[in-house]
CSV table of N, CA, C and O in Angstrom, one decimal:
chain,number,residue,atom,x,y,z
G,94,MET,N,-203.5,-18.6,6.5
G,94,MET,CA,-203.8,-17.5,7.5
G,94,MET,C,-204.7,-16.5,6.8
G,94,MET,O,-204.4,-16.0,5.7
G,95,THR,N,-205.7,-16.2,7.5
G,95,THR,CA,-206.6,-15.1,7.0
G,95,THR,C,-206.2,-13.8,7.7
G,95,THR,O,-206.1,-13.8,9.0
G,96,LYS,N,-206.0,-12.8,7.0
G,96,LYS,CA,-205.6,-11.5,7.6
G,96,LYS,C,-206.8,-10.5,7.5
G,96,LYS,O,-207.4,-10.3,6.4
G,97,VAL,N,-207.3,-10.0,8.6
G,97,VAL,CA,-208.4,-9.1,8.7
G,97,VAL,C,-207.8,-7.7,9.1
G,97,VAL,O,-207.1,-7.6,10.1
G,98,VAL,N,-208.1,-6.7,8.3
G,98,VAL,CA,-207.6,-5.4,8.5
G,98,VAL,C,-208.8,-4.5,8.8
G,98,VAL,O,-209.7,-4.4,7.9
G,99,ILE,N,-208.8,-3.9,10.0
G,99,ILE,CA,-209.9,-2.9,10.3
G,99,ILE,C,-209.3,-1.5,10.2
G,99,ILE,O,-208.2,-1.2,10.8
G,100,SER,N,-209.9,-0.7,9.4
G,100,SER,CA,-209.4,0.7,9.2
G,100,SER,C,-210.3,1.7,10.0
G,100,SER,O,-211.5,1.7,9.8
G,101,ARG,N,-209.6,2.6,10.7
G,101,ARG,CA,-210.3,3.6,11.4
G,101,ARG,C,-209.8,5.0,10.9
G,101,ARG,O,-208.7,5.2,10.5
G,102,ARG,N,-210.8,5.9,10.9
G,102,ARG,CA,-210.4,7.3,10.6
G,102,ARG,C,-211.0,8.2,11.7
G,102,ARG,O,-212.2,8.0,12.0
G,103,ASN,N,-210.2,8.9,12.3
G,103,ASN,CA,-210.7,9.7,13.5
G,103,ASN,C,-211.3,8.8,14.6
G,103,ASN,O,-212.3,9.2,15.2
G,104,GLY,N,-210.8,7.6,14.7
G,104,GLY,CA,-211.2,6.7,15.7
G,104,GLY,C,-212.5,5.9,15.3
G,104,GLY,O,-212.9,5.0,16.0
G,105,LEU,N,-213.1,6.2,14.2
G,105,LEU,CA,-214.3,5.6,13.7
G,105,LEU,C,-214.0,4.5,12.7
G,105,LEU,O,-213.1,4.7,11.8
G,106,ILE,N,-214.6,3.4,12.8
G,106,ILE,CA,-214.4,2.3,11.9
G,106,ILE,C,-215.1,2.6,10.5
G,106,ILE,O,-216.3,2.9,10.5
G,107,HIS,N,-214.3,2.6,9.4
G,107,HIS,CA,-214.9,2.9,8.1
G,107,HIS,C,-214.6,1.9,7.0
G,107,HIS,O,-215.1,2.0,5.9
G,108,ALA,N,-213.8,0.9,7.3
G,108,ALA,CA,-213.5,-0.1,6.3
G,108,ALA,C,-213.0,-1.4,7.0
G,108,ALA,O,-212.5,-1.4,8.1
G,109,LEU,N,-213.1,-2.4,6.2
G,109,LEU,CA,-212.6,-3.7,6.7
G,109,LEU,C,-212.2,-4.5,5.4
G,109,LEU,O,-212.9,-4.5,4.4
G,110,SER,N,-211.1,-5.2,5.5
G,110,SER,CA,-210.7,-6.1,4.4
G,110,SER,C,-210.3,-7.4,5.0
G,110,SER,O,-209.8,-7.5,6.1
G,111,VAL,N,-210.5,-8.5,4.2
G,111,VAL,CA,-210.2,-9.8,4.6
G,111,VAL,C,-209.4,-10.5,3.4
G,111,VAL,O,-209.9,-10.4,2.3
G,112,GLU,N,-208.3,-11.1,3.7
G,112,GLU,CA,-207.5,-11.7,2.7
G,112,GLU,C,-206.9,-13.1,3.1
G,112,GLU,O,-206.5,-13.2,4.3
G,113,GLY,N,-207.0,-14.0,2.2
G,113,GLY,CA,-206.3,-15.3,2.5
G,113,GLY,C,-207.2,-16.4,3.0
G,113,GLY,O,-208.3,-16.2,3.4
G,114,HIS,N,-206.6,-17.6,3.0
G,114,HIS,CA,-207.3,-18.8,3.5
G,114,HIS,C,-206.9,-19.0,4.9
G,114,HIS,O,-205.7,-18.9,5.3
G,115,SER,N,-207.8,-19.5,5.8
G,115,SER,CA,-207.5,-19.7,7.2
G,115,SER,C,-206.6,-20.9,7.3
G,115,SER,O,-205.8,-21.0,8.2
G,116,GLY,N,-206.8,-21.9,6.5
G,116,GLY,CA,-205.9,-23.1,6.6
G,116,GLY,C,-206.3,-24.0,7.7
G,116,GLY,O,-205.5,-24.9,8.1
G,117,TYR,N,-207.4,-23.8,8.3
G,117,TYR,CA,-207.8,-24.7,9.5
G,117,TYR,C,-208.2,-26.1,9.1
G,117,TYR,O,-207.9,-27.1,9.8
G,118,ALA,N,-208.8,-26.2,7.9
G,118,ALA,CA,-209.3,-27.5,7.4
G,118,ALA,C,-209.4,-27.4,5.9
G,118,ALA,O,-209.4,-26.3,5.3
G,119,PRO,N,-209.6,-28.6,5.3
G,119,PRO,CA,-209.8,-28.6,3.8
G,119,PRO,C,-211.1,-27.7,3.4
G,119,PRO,O,-212.0,-27.6,4.2
G,120,SER,N,-211.0,-27.2,2.2
G,120,SER,CA,-212.1,-26.4,1.7
G,120,SER,C,-213.4,-27.2,1.8
G,120,SER,O,-213.5,-28.4,1.5
G,121,GLY,N,-214.5,-26.5,2.3
G,121,GLY,CA,-215.8,-27.1,2.5
G,121,GLY,C,-215.9,-27.7,3.9
G,121,GLY,O,-217.0,-28.0,4.3
G,122,GLU,N,-214.8,-27.8,4.7
G,122,GLU,CA,-214.9,-28.3,6.0
G,122,GLU,C,-214.3,-27.3,7.0
G,122,GLU,O,-214.2,-27.6,8.2
G,123,ASP,N,-213.9,-26.1,6.5
G,123,ASP,CA,-213.2,-25.2,7.4
G,123,ASP,C,-214.1,-24.3,8.2
G,123,ASP,O,-214.7,-23.3,7.6
G,124,ILE,N,-214.3,-24.6,9.4
G,124,ILE,CA,-215.2,-23.8,10.3
G,124,ILE,C,-214.7,-22.4,10.5
G,124,ILE,O,-215.5,-21.4,10.7
G,125,VAL,N,-213.4,-22.2,10.5
G,125,VAL,CA,-212.9,-20.8,10.7
G,125,VAL,C,-213.2,-20.0,9.4
G,125,VAL,O,-213.7,-18.8,9.6
G,126,CYS,N,-213.0,-20.5,8.3
G,126,CYS,CA,-213.4,-19.8,7.0
G,126,CYS,C,-214.9,-19.5,7.0
G,126,CYS,O,-215.3,-18.4,6.6
G,127,ALA,N,-215.7,-20.4,7.5
G,127,ALA,CA,-217.1,-20.2,7.5
G,127,ALA,C,-217.5,-19.1,8.4
G,127,ALA,O,-218.3,-18.2,8.1
G,128,ALA,N,-216.8,-19.0,9.6
G,128,ALA,CA,-217.0,-17.9,10.5
G,128,ALA,C,-216.6,-16.6,9.9
G,128,ALA,O,-217.4,-15.6,10.0
G,129,VAL,N,-215.5,-16.5,9.3
G,129,VAL,CA,-215.0,-15.3,8.6
G,129,VAL,C,-216.0,-14.8,7.6
G,129,VAL,O,-216.4,-13.7,7.5
G,130,THR,N,-216.4,-15.8,6.7
G,130,THR,CA,-217.4,-15.4,5.7
G,130,THR,C,-218.7,-14.9,6.3
G,130,THR,O,-219.3,-13.9,5.8
G,131,THR,N,-219.2,-15.6,7.3
G,131,THR,CA,-220.4,-15.1,7.9
G,131,THR,C,-220.3,-13.7,8.5
G,131,THR,O,-221.2,-12.9,8.4
G,132,LEU,N,-219.2,-13.4,9.2
G,132,LEU,CA,-219.0,-12.1,9.7
G,132,LEU,C,-219.0,-11.0,8.7
G,132,LEU,O,-219.5,-9.9,8.8
G,133,VAL,N,-218.3,-11.3,7.6
G,133,VAL,CA,-218.2,-10.3,6.5
G,133,VAL,C,-219.6,-10.1,5.9
G,133,VAL,O,-220.0,-9.0,5.7
G,134,GLN,N,-220.4,-11.2,5.7
G,134,GLN,CA,-221.7,-11.1,5.2
G,134,GLN,C,-222.6,-10.3,6.2
G,134,GLN,O,-223.4,-9.5,5.8
G,135,ALA,N,-222.5,-10.6,7.4
G,135,ALA,CA,-223.3,-9.9,8.4
G,135,ALA,C,-223.0,-8.4,8.5
G,135,ALA,O,-223.9,-7.6,8.6
G,136,LEU,N,-221.7,-8.0,8.3
G,136,LEU,CA,-221.4,-6.6,8.3
G,136,LEU,C,-222.0,-6.0,7.1
G,136,LEU,O,-222.7,-4.9,7.2
G,137,HIS,N,-221.9,-6.6,5.9
G,137,HIS,CA,-222.5,-6.0,4.7
G,137,HIS,C,-224.0,-5.9,4.8
G,137,HIS,O,-224.6,-4.8,4.5
G,138,ILE,N,-224.6,-7.0,5.3
G,138,ILE,CA,-226.1,-7.0,5.4
G,138,ILE,C,-226.6,-5.9,6.4
G,138,ILE,O,-227.5,-5.2,6.2
G,139,GLY,N,-225.9,-5.9,7.6
G,139,GLY,CA,-226.3,-5.0,8.6
G,139,GLY,C,-226.2,-3.5,8.1
G,139,GLY,O,-227.1,-2.7,8.4
G,140,LEU,N,-225.1,-3.2,7.5
G,140,LEU,CA,-224.9,-1.8,7.1
G,140,LEU,C,-225.8,-1.4,5.9
G,140,LEU,O,-226.4,-0.4,5.9
G,141,SER,N,-225.8,-2.3,4.9
G,141,SER,CA,-226.5,-2.0,3.7
G,141,SER,C,-228.0,-2.3,3.7
G,141,SER,O,-228.8,-1.4,3.5
G,142,ASP,N,-228.4,-3.5,4.1
G,142,ASP,CA,-229.8,-3.9,4.0
G,142,ASP,C,-230.6,-3.4,5.2
G,142,ASP,O,-231.7,-3.0,5.1
G,143,VAL,N,-230.0,-3.5,6.4
G,143,VAL,CA,-230.7,-3.1,7.6
G,143,VAL,C,-230.7,-1.6,7.8
G,143,VAL,O,-231.8,-1.0,8.0
G,144,LEU,N,-229.6,-1.0,7.7
G,144,LEU,CA,-229.5,0.5,7.9
G,144,LEU,C,-229.6,1.3,6.7
G,144,LEU,O,-229.9,2.5,6.7
G,145,GLY,N,-229.5,0.7,5.5
G,145,GLY,CA,-229.6,1.4,4.2
G,145,GLY,C,-228.4,2.3,4.0
G,145,GLY,O,-228.5,3.3,3.3
G,146,ASN,N,-227.3,2.0,4.6
G,146,ASN,CA,-226.0,2.7,4.5
G,146,ASN,C,-225.3,2.2,3.3
G,146,ASN,O,-225.0,1.0,3.2
G,147,PRO,N,-224.9,3.0,2.3
G,147,PRO,CA,-224.1,2.5,1.2
G,147,PRO,C,-222.8,1.9,1.6
G,147,PRO,O,-222.1,2.4,2.4
G,148,VAL,N,-222.5,0.7,1.0
G,148,VAL,CA,-221.2,0.0,1.2
G,148,VAL,C,-220.6,-0.2,-0.1
G,148,VAL,O,-221.2,-0.8,-1.0
G,149,ASP,N,-219.3,0.2,-0.3
G,149,ASP,CA,-218.5,-0.1,-1.4
G,149,ASP,C,-217.8,-1.5,-1.1
G,149,ASP,O,-217.2,-1.6,-0.1
G,150,SER,N,-218.0,-2.4,-2.0
G,150,SER,CA,-217.4,-3.7,-1.8
G,150,SER,C,-216.6,-4.1,-3.1
G,150,SER,O,-217.0,-3.9,-4.2
G,151,ARG,N,-215.4,-4.7,-2.8
G,151,ARG,CA,-214.6,-5.2,-3.9
G,151,ARG,C,-214.2,-6.6,-3.6
G,151,ARG,O,-213.7,-6.9,-2.5
G,152,VAL,N,-214.4,-7.5,-4.5
G,152,VAL,CA,-214.0,-8.9,-4.4
G,152,VAL,C,-212.9,-9.2,-5.4
G,152,VAL,O,-213.1,-9.0,-6.6
G,153,ASP,N,-211.8,-9.8,-4.9
G,153,ASP,CA,-210.8,-10.3,-5.8
G,153,ASP,C,-210.6,-11.8,-5.5
G,153,ASP,O,-209.9,-12.2,-4.6
G,154,GLN,N,-211.4,-12.5,-6.3
G,154,GLN,CA,-211.4,-14.0,-6.1
G,154,GLN,C,-210.0,-14.6,-6.4
G,154,GLN,O,-209.7,-15.6,-5.7
G,155,GLU,N,-209.3,-14.1,-7.3
G,155,GLU,CA,-208.0,-14.6,-7.6
G,155,GLU,C,-207.0,-14.6,-6.4
G,155,GLU,O,-206.3,-15.5,-6.2
G,156,ASN,N,-207.1,-13.5,-5.7
G,156,ASN,CA,-206.2,-13.4,-4.5
G,156,ASN,C,-207.0,-13.6,-3.2
G,156,ASN,O,-206.4,-13.3,-2.1
G,157,THR,N,-208.2,-14.1,-3.3
G,157,THR,CA,-209.0,-14.4,-2.1
G,157,THR,C,-209.1,-13.2,-1.1
G,157,THR,O,-208.7,-13.2,0.0
G,158,LYS,N,-209.6,-12.1,-1.7
G,158,LYS,CA,-209.7,-10.9,-0.9
G,158,LYS,C,-211.0,-10.2,-1.1
G,158,LYS,O,-211.5,-10.2,-2.2
G,159,ILE,N,-211.6,-9.7,0.0
G,159,ILE,CA,-212.8,-8.8,-0.1
G,159,ILE,C,-212.5,-7.6,0.8
G,159,ILE,O,-211.9,-7.7,1.9
G,160,ALA,N,-213.0,-6.5,0.3
G,160,ALA,CA,-212.8,-5.2,1.0
G,160,ALA,C,-214.2,-4.5,1.0
G,160,ALA,O,-214.8,-4.4,0.0
G,161,LEU,N,-214.5,-4.0,2.2
G,161,LEU,CA,-215.7,-3.2,2.4
G,161,LEU,C,-215.4,-1.9,2.9
G,161,LEU,O,-214.5,-1.7,3.8
G,162,GLU,N,-216.0,-0.8,2.4
G,162,GLU,CA,-215.8,0.5,2.9
G,162,GLU,C,-217.1,1.2,2.9
G,162,GLU,O,-217.9,1.1,2.0
G,163,TRP,N,-217.4,2.0,3.9
G,163,TRP,CA,-218.6,2.7,4.0
G,163,TRP,C,-218.3,4.2,4.5
G,163,TRP,O,-217.2,4.4,5.1
G,164,HIS,N,-219.3,5.0,4.3
G,164,HIS,CA,-219.0,6.4,4.6
G,164,HIS,C,-219.9,6.9,5.8
G,164,HIS,O,-219.6,7.9,6.4
G,165,GLY,N,-221.0,6.3,6.0
G,165,GLY,CA,-221.9,6.7,7.1
G,165,GLY,C,-221.2,6.4,8.5
G,165,GLY,O,-220.6,5.4,8.7
G,166,MET,N,-221.2,7.4,9.4
G,166,MET,CA,-220.6,7.2,10.7
G,166,MET,C,-221.5,7.4,11.8
G,166,MET,O,-221.1,7.8,12.9
G,167,SER,N,-222.8,7.1,11.6
G,167,SER,CA,-223.8,7.2,12.7
G,167,SER,C,-223.5,6.2,13.8
G,167,SER,O,-222.7,5.3,13.6
G,168,SER,N,-224.1,6.4,14.9
G,168,SER,CA,-223.9,5.5,16.0
G,168,SER,C,-224.4,4.1,15.7
G,168,SER,O,-223.8,3.1,16.1
G,169,GLU,N,-225.4,4.0,14.9
G,169,GLU,CA,-225.9,2.7,14.4
G,169,GLU,C,-224.9,2.0,13.6
G,169,GLU,O,-224.6,0.8,13.7
G,170,VAL,N,-224.3,2.7,12.6
G,170,VAL,CA,-223.3,2.1,11.7
G,170,VAL,C,-222.1,1.7,12.6
G,170,VAL,O,-221.5,0.6,12.4
G,171,GLN,N,-221.7,2.5,13.5
G,171,GLN,CA,-220.5,2.2,14.3
G,171,GLN,C,-220.8,1.0,15.3
G,171,GLN,O,-219.9,0.2,15.5
G,172,ALA,N,-222.0,0.9,15.7
G,172,ALA,CA,-222.4,-0.2,16.6
G,172,ALA,C,-222.3,-1.6,15.8
G,172,ALA,O,-221.8,-2.5,16.3
G,173,ILE,N,-222.8,-1.6,14.6
G,173,ILE,CA,-222.7,-2.8,13.8
G,173,ILE,C,-221.2,-3.1,13.5
G,173,ILE,O,-220.8,-4.2,13.6
G,174,ALA,N,-220.5,-2.1,13.0
G,174,ALA,CA,-219.1,-2.3,12.7
G,174,ALA,C,-218.3,-2.7,13.9
G,174,ALA,O,-217.5,-3.7,13.8
G,175,ALA,N,-218.5,-2.1,15.1
G,175,ALA,CA,-217.8,-2.5,16.3
G,175,ALA,C,-218.1,-3.9,16.7
G,175,ALA,O,-217.3,-4.7,17.1
G,176,THR,N,-219.4,-4.3,16.6
G,176,THR,CA,-219.8,-5.7,16.9
G,176,THR,C,-219.1,-6.7,16.0
G,176,THR,O,-218.5,-7.7,16.6
G,177,ILE,N,-219.0,-6.4,14.8
G,177,ILE,CA,-218.4,-7.4,13.8
G,177,ILE,C,-216.8,-7.4,14.1
G,177,ILE,O,-216.2,-8.4,14.1
G,178,CYS,N,-216.3,-6.2,14.4
G,178,CYS,CA,-214.8,-6.2,14.6
G,178,CYS,C,-214.5,-6.9,15.9
G,178,CYS,O,-213.5,-7.6,16.0
G,179,GLU,N,-215.3,-6.7,16.9
G,179,GLU,CA,-215.0,-7.5,18.2
G,179,GLU,C,-215.2,-9.0,18.0
G,179,GLU,O,-214.5,-9.8,18.6
G,180,SER,N,-216.1,-9.4,17.1
G,180,SER,CA,-216.3,-10.8,16.8
G,180,SER,C,-215.1,-11.3,16.1
G,180,SER,O,-214.6,-12.4,16.3
G,181,PHE,N,-214.5,-10.5,15.2
G,181,PHE,CA,-213.2,-10.9,14.5
G,181,PHE,C,-212.1,-11.0,15.5
G,181,PHE,O,-211.3,-11.9,15.5
G,182,ARG,N,-212.1,-10.1,16.5
G,182,ARG,CA,-211.0,-10.1,17.6
G,182,ARG,C,-211.1,-11.5,18.4
G,182,ARG,O,-210.1,-12.1,18.6
G,183,ALA,N,-212.4,-11.8,18.7
G,183,ALA,CA,-212.6,-13.1,19.4
G,183,ALA,C,-212.2,-14.3,18.6
G,183,ALA,O,-211.6,-15.2,19.1
G,184,LEU,N,-212.5,-14.2,17.3
G,184,LEU,CA,-212.1,-15.3,16.4
G,184,LEU,C,-210.6,-15.4,16.3
G,184,LEU,O,-210.0,-16.5,16.4
G,185,ALA,N,-209.9,-14.3,16.2
G,185,ALA,CA,-208.4,-14.3,16.1
G,185,ALA,C,-207.8,-14.8,17.4
G,185,ALA,O,-206.8,-15.5,17.4
G,186,GLU,N,-208.4,-14.5,18.5
G,186,GLU,CA,-207.9,-15.0,19.8
G,186,GLU,C,-208.1,-16.5,20.0
G,186,GLU,O,-207.3,-17.2,20.6
G,187,THR,N,-209.2,-17.0,19.4
G,187,THR,CA,-209.5,-18.4,19.5
G,187,THR,C,-208.7,-19.2,18.6
G,187,THR,O,-208.3,-20.3,18.9
G,188,TYR,N,-208.4,-18.6,17.4
G,188,TYR,CA,-207.7,-19.4,16.3
G,188,TYR,C,-206.5,-18.5,15.9
G,188,TYR,O,-206.4,-18.1,14.7
G,189,PRO,N,-205.5,-18.3,16.8
G,189,PRO,CA,-204.4,-17.4,16.4
G,189,PRO,C,-203.5,-17.9,15.3
G,189,PRO,O,-202.8,-17.2,14.6
G,190,GLU,N,-203.6,-19.2,15.0
G,190,GLU,CA,-202.8,-19.8,13.9
G,190,GLU,C,-203.5,-19.6,12.5
G,190,GLU,O,-202.9,-19.9,11.5
G,191,ASN,N,-204.7,-19.2,12.6
G,191,ASN,CA,-205.5,-19.1,11.4
G,191,ASN,C,-206.1,-17.7,11.0
G,191,ASN,O,-206.4,-17.5,9.9
G,192,VAL,N,-206.2,-16.9,12.0
G,192,VAL,CA,-206.7,-15.5,11.8
G,192,VAL,C,-205.8,-14.5,12.5
G,192,VAL,O,-205.5,-14.6,13.6
G,193,GLN,N,-205.4,-13.5,11.7
G,193,GLN,CA,-204.6,-12.4,12.2
G,193,GLN,C,-205.5,-11.1,12.1
G,193,GLN,O,-206.0,-10.8,11.0
G,194,LEU,N,-205.6,-10.4,13.1
G,194,LEU,CA,-206.3,-9.1,13.1
G,194,LEU,C,-205.4,-7.9,13.2
G,194,LEU,O,-204.5,-7.9,14.1
G,195,VAL,N,-205.6,-7.0,12.3
G,195,VAL,CA,-204.7,-5.8,12.3
G,195,VAL,C,-205.6,-4.6,12.3
G,195,VAL,O,-206.6,-4.6,11.5
G,196,GLU,N,-205.4,-3.6,13.1
G,196,GLU,CA,-206.1,-2.4,13.1
G,196,GLU,C,-205.2,-1.2,12.6
G,196,GLU,O,-204.1,-1.1,13.1
G,197,VAL,N,-205.8,-0.4,11.7
G,197,VAL,CA,-205.0,0.6,11.1
G,197,VAL,C,-205.7,1.9,11.4
G,197,VAL,O,-206.9,2.0,11.1
G,198,GLN,N,-205.0,2.9,11.8
G,198,GLN,CA,-205.5,4.3,12.0
G,198,GLN,C,-205.1,5.1,10.8
G,198,GLN,O,-203.9,5.3,10.6
G,199,GLU,N,-206.0,5.6,10.0
G,199,GLU,CA,-205.7,6.4,8.8
G,199,GLU,C,-205.9,7.8,9.2
G,199,GLU,O,-206.7,8.2,10.0
G,200,ASP,N,-205.1,8.7,8.5
G,200,ASP,CA,-205.2,10.1,8.7
G,200,ASP,C,-206.4,10.6,7.9
G,200,ASP,O,-206.7,10.1,6.8
G,201,ALA,N,-207.2,11.5,8.5
G,201,ALA,CA,-208.3,12.1,7.8
G,201,ALA,C,-207.8,13.0,6.7
G,201,ALA,O,-206.8,13.7,6.9
G,202,SER,N,-208.4,13.0,5.5
G,202,SER,CA,-207.9,13.9,4.5
G,202,SER,C,-209.1,14.4,3.8
G,202,SER,O,-210.2,14.1,3.9
């Protein structure tokens, strides 16, 4: 099971983390894993390369985890983040045995 956590602050999406294997198929043949990887890459590329918005990324290969966090909250940043998050929601609805989506509202500090 791949767990996707979307973090919001004041209603705005500011971070996303993905952890675990989907378990849909063997490594190298797993279309769900490929979709998850593509969405994470698209989020990073959209925010960083296209918009020039800094993204902090942490990869923990031992625990199969990646976390992205960004600070820009422009409408363009939110549009890309919302698009990717809705894509993860659709993926979780299509493959509920393989992808779990969790949304977290954090307190502003």
